[in-house]
């Protein structure tokens, strides 16, 4: 399994992410989009496969550049403010091992849990009685299904400049995406309100452009959520 990540100024979060998966990943590939902090220095503790990518307002372009560097059979995509619980790593390994000959299922979807301390959010779940330690510091989380594990195939790539996805490219090769209940723990909240407000405004700009290029109802909904 190749872990493929894009980074920019993530010195506070990168090490926690990589430590959560390093024992079961065979290769770590990082495409850095212009860090000015210690991100690349921290990354070098885990891998020498660190590449510079000039940011161009297109998350798919950066992710696909990273995918091109992968040499293993499977690709796992994570962001720096995400982790996977140790108890779920073995299950991921089982999925990829069982699927060596099954070409019909080139992708797996996980449940991204975005942790929050606000209860009035869409699809909010309370953390009370949850058996994952990762949820304990927060009131709860919102969730969405996200495809982050897929076969290393040149035909599988990300599309759209924001809220990028590989789903369409997997469908284009008549592949199936199998749903799992494995959570990806997402700690965007730890980056603070200032960061998240700036990110929200930036996403609004990208989503308006996305709608011009692809005027679909689901993309208007993405913009509505940001607004």
mmCIF file of C-alpha atoms in Angstrom:
data_model
loop_
_atom_site.group_PDB
_atom_site.id
_atom_site.type_symbol
_atom_site.label_atom_id
_atom_site.label_comp_id
_atom_site.label_asym_id
_atom_site.label_seq_id
_atom_site.Cartn_x
_atom_site.Cartn_y
_atom_site.Cartn_z
ATOM 1 C CA UNK A 1 0.000 0.000 0.000
ATOM 2 C CA UNK A 2 1.249 3.476 -0.944
ATOM 3 C CA UNK A 3 0.114 6.370 1.247
ATOM 4 C CA UNK A 4 -0.323 9.465 -0.941
ATOM 5 C CA UNK A 5 -0.650 12.899 0.671
ATOM 6 C CA UNK A 6 -0.517 16.561 -0.275
ATOM 7 C CA UNK A 7 0.821 19.023 2.299
ATOM 8 C CA UNK A 8 1.317 22.706 2.999
ATOM 9 C CA UNK A 9 2.453 24.106 6.365
ATOM 10 C CA UNK A 10 1.290 21.101 8.365
ATOM 11 C CA UNK A 11 4.054 20.866 10.981
ATOM 12 C CA UNK A 12 1.520 20.621 13.819
ATOM 13 C CA UNK A 13 -0.440 17.695 12.395
ATOM 14 C CA UNK A 14 1.657 15.677 9.950
ATOM 15 C CA UNK A 15 3.558 13.564 12.484
ATOM 16 C CA UNK A 16 0.385 12.424 14.242
ATOM 17 C CA UNK A 17 -1.123 11.352 10.924
ATOM 18 C CA UNK A 18 1.949 9.423 9.757
ATOM 19 C CA UNK A 19 2.500 7.769 13.126
ATOM 20 C CA UNK A 20 -1.055 6.375 12.997
ATOM 21 C CA UNK A 21 -0.401 4.372 9.812
ATOM 22 C CA UNK A 22 3.375 3.997 9.405
ATOM 23 C CA UNK A 23 3.499 0.369 10.607
ATOM 24 C CA UNK A 24 1.176 -0.896 7.918
ATOM 25 C CA UNK A 25 2.091 1.342 4.986
ATOM 26 C CA UNK A 26 4.760 0.126 2.546
ATOM 27 C CA UNK A 27 5.486 3.513 1.001
ATOM 28 C CA UNK A 28 4.791 7.154 1.883
ATOM 29 C CA UNK A 29 4.629 9.738 -0.908
ATOM 30 C CA UNK A 30 4.195 13.426 -0.166
ATOM 31 C CA UNK A 31 3.505 16.203 -2.673
ATOM 32 C CA UNK A 32 4.272 19.482 -0.912
ATOM 33 C CA UNK A 33 2.572 22.559 -2.332
ATOM 34 C CA UNK A 34 4.783 25.268 -0.859
ATOM 35 C CA UNK A 35 5.414 24.749 2.860
ATOM 36 C CA UNK A 36 7.407 27.439 4.659
ATOM 37 C CA UNK A 37 7.420 25.723 8.072
ATOM 38 C CA UNK A 38 8.949 22.392 9.170
ATOM 39 C CA UNK A 39 6.518 20.171 7.242
ATOM 40 C CA UNK A 40 9.116 18.697 4.895
ATOM 41 C CA UNK A 41 11.624 18.297 7.725
ATOM 42 C CA UNK A 42 9.068 16.234 9.682
ATOM 43 C CA UNK A 43 8.146 14.260 6.559
ATOM 44 C CA UNK A 44 11.785 13.232 6.097
ATOM 45 C CA UNK A 45 11.590 11.279 9.370
ATOM 46 C CA UNK A 46 9.191 8.925 7.579
ATOM 47 C CA UNK A 47 10.076 9.021 3.873
ATOM 48 C CA UNK A 48 12.478 10.349 1.262
ATOM 49 C CA UNK A 49 9.732 10.446 -1.362
ATOM 50 C CA UNK A 50 8.881 14.122 -0.982
ATOM 51 C CA UNK A 51 8.107 16.086 -4.135
ATOM 52 C CA UNK A 52 7.413 19.771 -4.749
ATOM 53 C CA UNK A 53 4.232 20.679 -6.599
ATOM 54 C CA UNK A 54 3.450 24.248 -7.589
ATOM 55 C CA UNK A 55 -0.043 25.010 -6.305
ATOM 56 C CA UNK A 56 -2.545 25.925 -9.040
ATOM 57 C CA UNK A 57 -5.918 26.080 -7.214
ATOM 58 C CA UNK A 58 -6.626 22.478 -8.154
ATOM 59 C CA UNK A 59 -6.655 19.732 -5.510
ATOM 60 C CA UNK A 60 -7.086 17.002 -8.141
ATOM 61 C CA UNK A 61 -3.975 18.119 -10.025
ATOM 62 C CA UNK A 62 -1.890 17.924 -6.838
ATOM 63 C CA UNK A 63 -3.318 14.549 -5.814
ATOM 64 C CA UNK A 64 -2.857 13.051 -9.282
ATOM 65 C CA UNK A 65 0.764 14.234 -9.341
ATOM 66 C CA UNK A 66 1.210 12.337 -6.072
ATOM 67 C CA UNK A 67 -0.524 9.206 -7.411
ATOM 68 C CA UNK A 68 1.896 9.104 -10.343
ATOM 69 C CA UNK A 69 4.773 8.541 -7.904
ATOM 70 C CA UNK A 70 3.146 5.504 -6.236
ATOM 71 C CA UNK A 71 4.755 2.103 -6.904
ATOM 72 C CA UNK A 72 2.641 -0.257 -4.770
ATOM 73 C CA UNK A 73 -0.507 -2.185 -5.731
ATOM 74 C CA UNK A 74 -2.909 -0.116 -3.624
ATOM 75 C CA UNK A 75 -3.171 3.569 -2.768
ATOM 76 C CA UNK A 76 -4.461 5.044 0.484
ATOM 77 C CA UNK A 77 -5.144 8.784 0.525
ATOM 78 C CA UNK A 78 -5.133 10.765 3.778
ATOM 79 C CA UNK A 79 -4.982 14.427 4.715
ATOM 80 C CA UNK A 80 -2.554 15.581 7.375
ATOM 81 C CA UNK A 81 -5.318 16.261 9.941
ATOM 82 C CA UNK A 82 -6.630 12.708 9.666
ATOM 83 C CA UNK A 83 -5.745 9.389 11.280
ATOM 84 C CA UNK A 84 -6.853 5.771 11.143
ATOM 85 C CA UNK A 85 -7.270 3.816 14.355
ATOM 86 C CA UNK A 86 -4.804 1.019 15.000
ATOM 87 C CA UNK A 87 -7.692 -1.455 15.383
ATOM 88 C CA UNK A 88 -8.772 -0.818 11.758
ATOM 89 C CA UNK A 89 -5.393 -1.079 10.016
ATOM 90 C CA UNK A 90 -5.440 -4.871 9.946
ATOM 91 C CA UNK A 91 -8.886 -4.852 8.356
ATOM 92 C CA UNK A 92 -7.586 -2.626 5.547
ATOM 93 C CA UNK A 93 -4.713 -5.024 4.974
ATOM 94 C CA UNK A 94 -7.185 -7.936 4.820
ATOM 95 C CA UNK A 95 -9.300 -6.084 2.241
ATOM 96 C CA UNK A 96 -6.356 -5.501 -0.082
ATOM 97 C CA UNK A 97 -4.993 -9.045 0.346
ATOM 98 C CA UNK A 98 -8.388 -10.654 -0.321
ATOM 99 C CA UNK A 99 -8.810 -8.494 -3.395
ATOM 100 C CA UNK A 100 -5.608 -9.414 -5.235
ATOM 101 C CA UNK A 101 -7.486 -11.323 -7.912
ATOM 102 C CA UNK A 102 -10.822 -9.519 -7.754
ATOM 103 C CA UNK A 103 -10.545 -6.787 -10.385
ATOM 104 C CA UNK A 104 -14.252 -5.916 -10.088
ATOM 105 C CA UNK A 105 -13.751 -4.003 -6.819
ATOM 106 C CA UNK A 106 -10.897 -1.560 -7.313
ATOM 107 C CA UNK A 107 -12.045 0.840 -4.595
ATOM 108 C CA UNK A 108 -13.220 1.011 -0.976
ATOM 109 C CA UNK A 109 -15.078 3.797 0.795
ATOM 110 C CA UNK A 110 -14.611 4.767 4.444
ATOM 111 C CA UNK A 111 -16.611 6.998 6.785
ATOM 112 C CA UNK A 112 -14.890 10.319 7.394
ATOM 113 C CA UNK A 113 -15.719 11.550 10.897
ATOM 114 C CA UNK A 114 -15.150 15.305 11.245
ATOM 115 C CA UNK A 115 -15.004 15.972 14.973
ATOM 116 C CA UNK A 116 -16.877 18.973 16.392
ATOM 117 C CA UNK A 117 -18.006 20.643 19.570
ATOM 118 C CA UNK A 118 -21.145 22.073 17.906
ATOM 119 C CA UNK A 119 -24.252 19.909 17.930
ATOM 120 C CA UNK A 120 -26.331 21.811 15.336
ATOM 121 C CA UNK A 121 -24.536 20.373 12.341
ATOM 122 C CA UNK A 122 -25.873 18.150 9.582
ATOM 123 C CA UNK A 123 -25.493 14.423 10.369
ATOM 124 C CA UNK A 124 -24.228 15.066 13.920
ATOM 125 C CA UNK A 125 -23.430 12.069 16.131
ATOM 126 C CA UNK A 126 -22.739 12.316 19.858
ATOM 127 C CA UNK A 127 -19.403 10.905 20.985
ATOM 128 C CA UNK A 128 -20.833 9.632 24.264
ATOM 129 C CA UNK A 129 -20.614 5.809 24.405
ATOM 130 C CA UNK A 130 -18.508 5.670 21.244
ATOM 131 C CA UNK A 131 -15.807 2.978 21.491
ATOM 132 C CA UNK A 132 -13.120 4.918 19.566
ATOM 133 C CA UNK A 133 -10.717 6.803 21.811
ATOM 134 C CA UNK A 134 -10.245 9.352 19.021
ATOM 135 C CA UNK A 135 -13.737 10.759 19.642
ATOM 136 C CA UNK A 136 -13.407 11.247 23.418
ATOM 137 C CA UNK A 137 -12.089 14.873 23.443
ATOM 138 C CA UNK A 138 -15.060 16.114 21.382
ATOM 139 C CA UNK A 139 -18.837 16.371 21.723
ATOM 140 C CA UNK A 140 -19.268 14.400 18.534
ATOM 141 C CA UNK A 141 -18.807 14.332 14.796
ATOM 142 C CA UNK A 142 -20.466 14.761 11.443
ATOM 143 C CA UNK A 143 -19.864 12.132 8.813
ATOM 144 C CA UNK A 144 -19.704 11.503 5.094
ATOM 145 C CA UNK A 145 -18.737 8.538 2.954
ATOM 146 C CA UNK A 146 -15.461 8.999 1.117
ATOM 147 C CA UNK A 147 -13.448 6.760 -1.249
ATOM 148 C CA UNK A 148 -9.845 6.769 -0.060
ATOM 149 C CA UNK A 149 -8.483 3.280 -0.827
ATOM 150 C CA UNK A 150 -8.167 2.107 -4.419
ATOM 151 C CA UNK A 151 -6.066 0.050 -6.775
ATOM 152 C CA UNK A 152 -2.977 1.681 -8.302
ATOM 153 C CA UNK A 153 -4.285 2.024 -11.836
ATOM 154 C CA UNK A 154 -3.441 4.870 -14.231
ATOM 155 C CA UNK A 155 -7.128 5.031 -15.178
ATOM 156 C CA UNK A 156 -8.113 5.825 -11.582
ATOM 157 C CA UNK A 157 -7.544 9.485 -10.849
ATOM 158 C CA UNK A 158 -9.112 12.455 -9.100
ATOM 159 C CA UNK A 159 -11.371 14.945 -10.875
ATOM 160 C CA UNK A 160 -12.728 18.410 -9.881
ATOM 161 C CA UNK A 161 -10.569 21.175 -8.477
ATOM 162 C CA UNK A 162 -12.218 21.023 -5.037
ATOM 163 C CA UNK A 163 -14.073 18.216 -3.222
ATOM 164 C CA UNK A 164 -12.113 16.035 -5.579
ATOM 165 C CA UNK A 165 -13.054 12.376 -6.055
ATOM 166 C CA UNK A 166 -11.995 9.163 -7.792
ATOM 167 C CA UNK A 167 -15.537 7.772 -7.928
ATOM 168 C CA UNK A 168 -16.221 8.788 -11.542
ATOM 169 C CA UNK A 169 -12.968 7.313 -12.837
ATOM 170 C CA UNK A 170 -13.671 4.004 -11.055
ATOM 171 C CA UNK A 171 -17.153 3.916 -12.613
ATOM 172 C CA UNK A 172 -15.588 4.630 -16.029
ATOM 173 C CA UNK A 173 -13.664 1.333 -15.840
ATOM 174 C CA UNK A 174 -16.843 -0.467 -14.696
ATOM 175 C CA UNK A 175 -15.369 -0.917 -11.245
ATOM 176 C CA UNK A 176 -17.322 -1.282 -8.008
ATOM 177 C CA UNK A 177 -16.660 0.619 -4.792
ATOM 178 C CA UNK A 178 -17.258 -1.520 -1.730
ATOM 179 C CA UNK A 179 -18.489 0.255 1.385
ATOM 180 C CA UNK A 180 -16.708 -0.347 4.686
ATOM 181 C CA UNK A 181 -17.520 0.961 8.155
ATOM 182 C CA UNK A 182 -13.902 1.964 8.821
ATOM 183 C CA UNK A 183 -13.735 5.549 10.101
ATOM 184 C CA UNK A 184 -11.168 8.126 9.076
ATOM 185 C CA UNK A 185 -10.755 10.419 12.078
ATOM 186 C CA UNK A 186 -10.679 14.045 10.893
ATOM 187 C CA UNK A 187 -9.385 16.736 13.276
ATOM 188 C CA UNK A 188 -9.928 19.911 11.288
ATOM 189 C CA UNK A 189 -11.237 21.502 14.499
ATOM 190 C CA UNK A 190 -7.696 21.505 15.925
ATOM 191 C CA UNK A 191 -6.560 23.953 13.247
ATOM 192 C CA UNK A 192 -8.651 26.704 14.835
ATOM 193 C CA UNK A 193 -11.407 29.062 13.736
ATOM 194 C CA UNK A 194 -9.158 31.448 11.830
ATOM 195 C CA UNK A 195 -7.782 28.668 9.598
ATOM 196 C CA UNK A 196 -11.205 27.151 9.015
ATOM 197 C CA UNK A 197 -12.779 30.519 8.131
ATOM 198 C CA UNK A 198 -10.033 31.176 5.574
ATOM 199 C CA UNK A 199 -10.427 27.672 4.194
ATOM 200 C CA UNK A 200 -14.197 28.127 3.923
ATOM 201 C CA UNK A 201 -13.815 31.383 1.963
ATOM 202 C CA UNK A 202 -11.248 29.765 -0.326
ATOM 203 C CA UNK A 203 -13.519 26.775 -0.948
ATOM 204 C CA UNK A 204 -16.423 29.102 -1.775
ATOM 205 C CA UNK A 205 -14.270 30.717 -4.465
ATOM 206 C CA UNK A 206 -13.271 27.318 -5.922
ATOM 207 C CA UNK A 207 -16.811 25.944 -5.728
ATOM 208 C CA UNK A 208 -18.240 28.909 -7.636
ATOM 209 C CA UNK A 209 -15.779 28.149 -10.402
ATOM 210 C CA UNK A 210 -16.613 24.430 -10.191
ATOM 211 C CA UNK A 211 -20.299 25.225 -10.756
ATOM 212 C CA UNK A 212 -19.462 27.277 -13.853
ATOM 213 C CA UNK A 213 -17.633 24.271 -15.304
ATOM 214 C CA UNK A 214 -20.015 21.594 -13.978
ATOM 215 C CA UNK A 215 -23.481 23.047 -13.180
ATOM 216 C CA UNK A 216 -24.804 20.018 -11.314
ATOM 217 C CA UNK A 217 -27.226 20.063 -8.394
ATOM 218 C CA UNK A 218 -24.824 18.257 -6.040
ATOM 219 C CA UNK A 219 -22.180 20.948 -6.578
ATOM 220 C CA UNK A 220 -24.679 23.698 -5.757
ATOM 221 C CA UNK A 221 -25.316 21.741 -2.557
ATOM 222 C CA UNK A 222 -21.560 21.694 -1.786
ATOM 223 C CA UNK A 223 -21.501 25.473 -2.177
ATOM 224 C CA UNK A 224 -24.618 25.856 -0.015
ATOM 225 C CA UNK A 225 -22.945 23.900 2.793
ATOM 226 C CA UNK A 226 -19.885 26.172 2.699
ATOM 227 C CA UNK A 227 -22.038 29.314 2.672
#
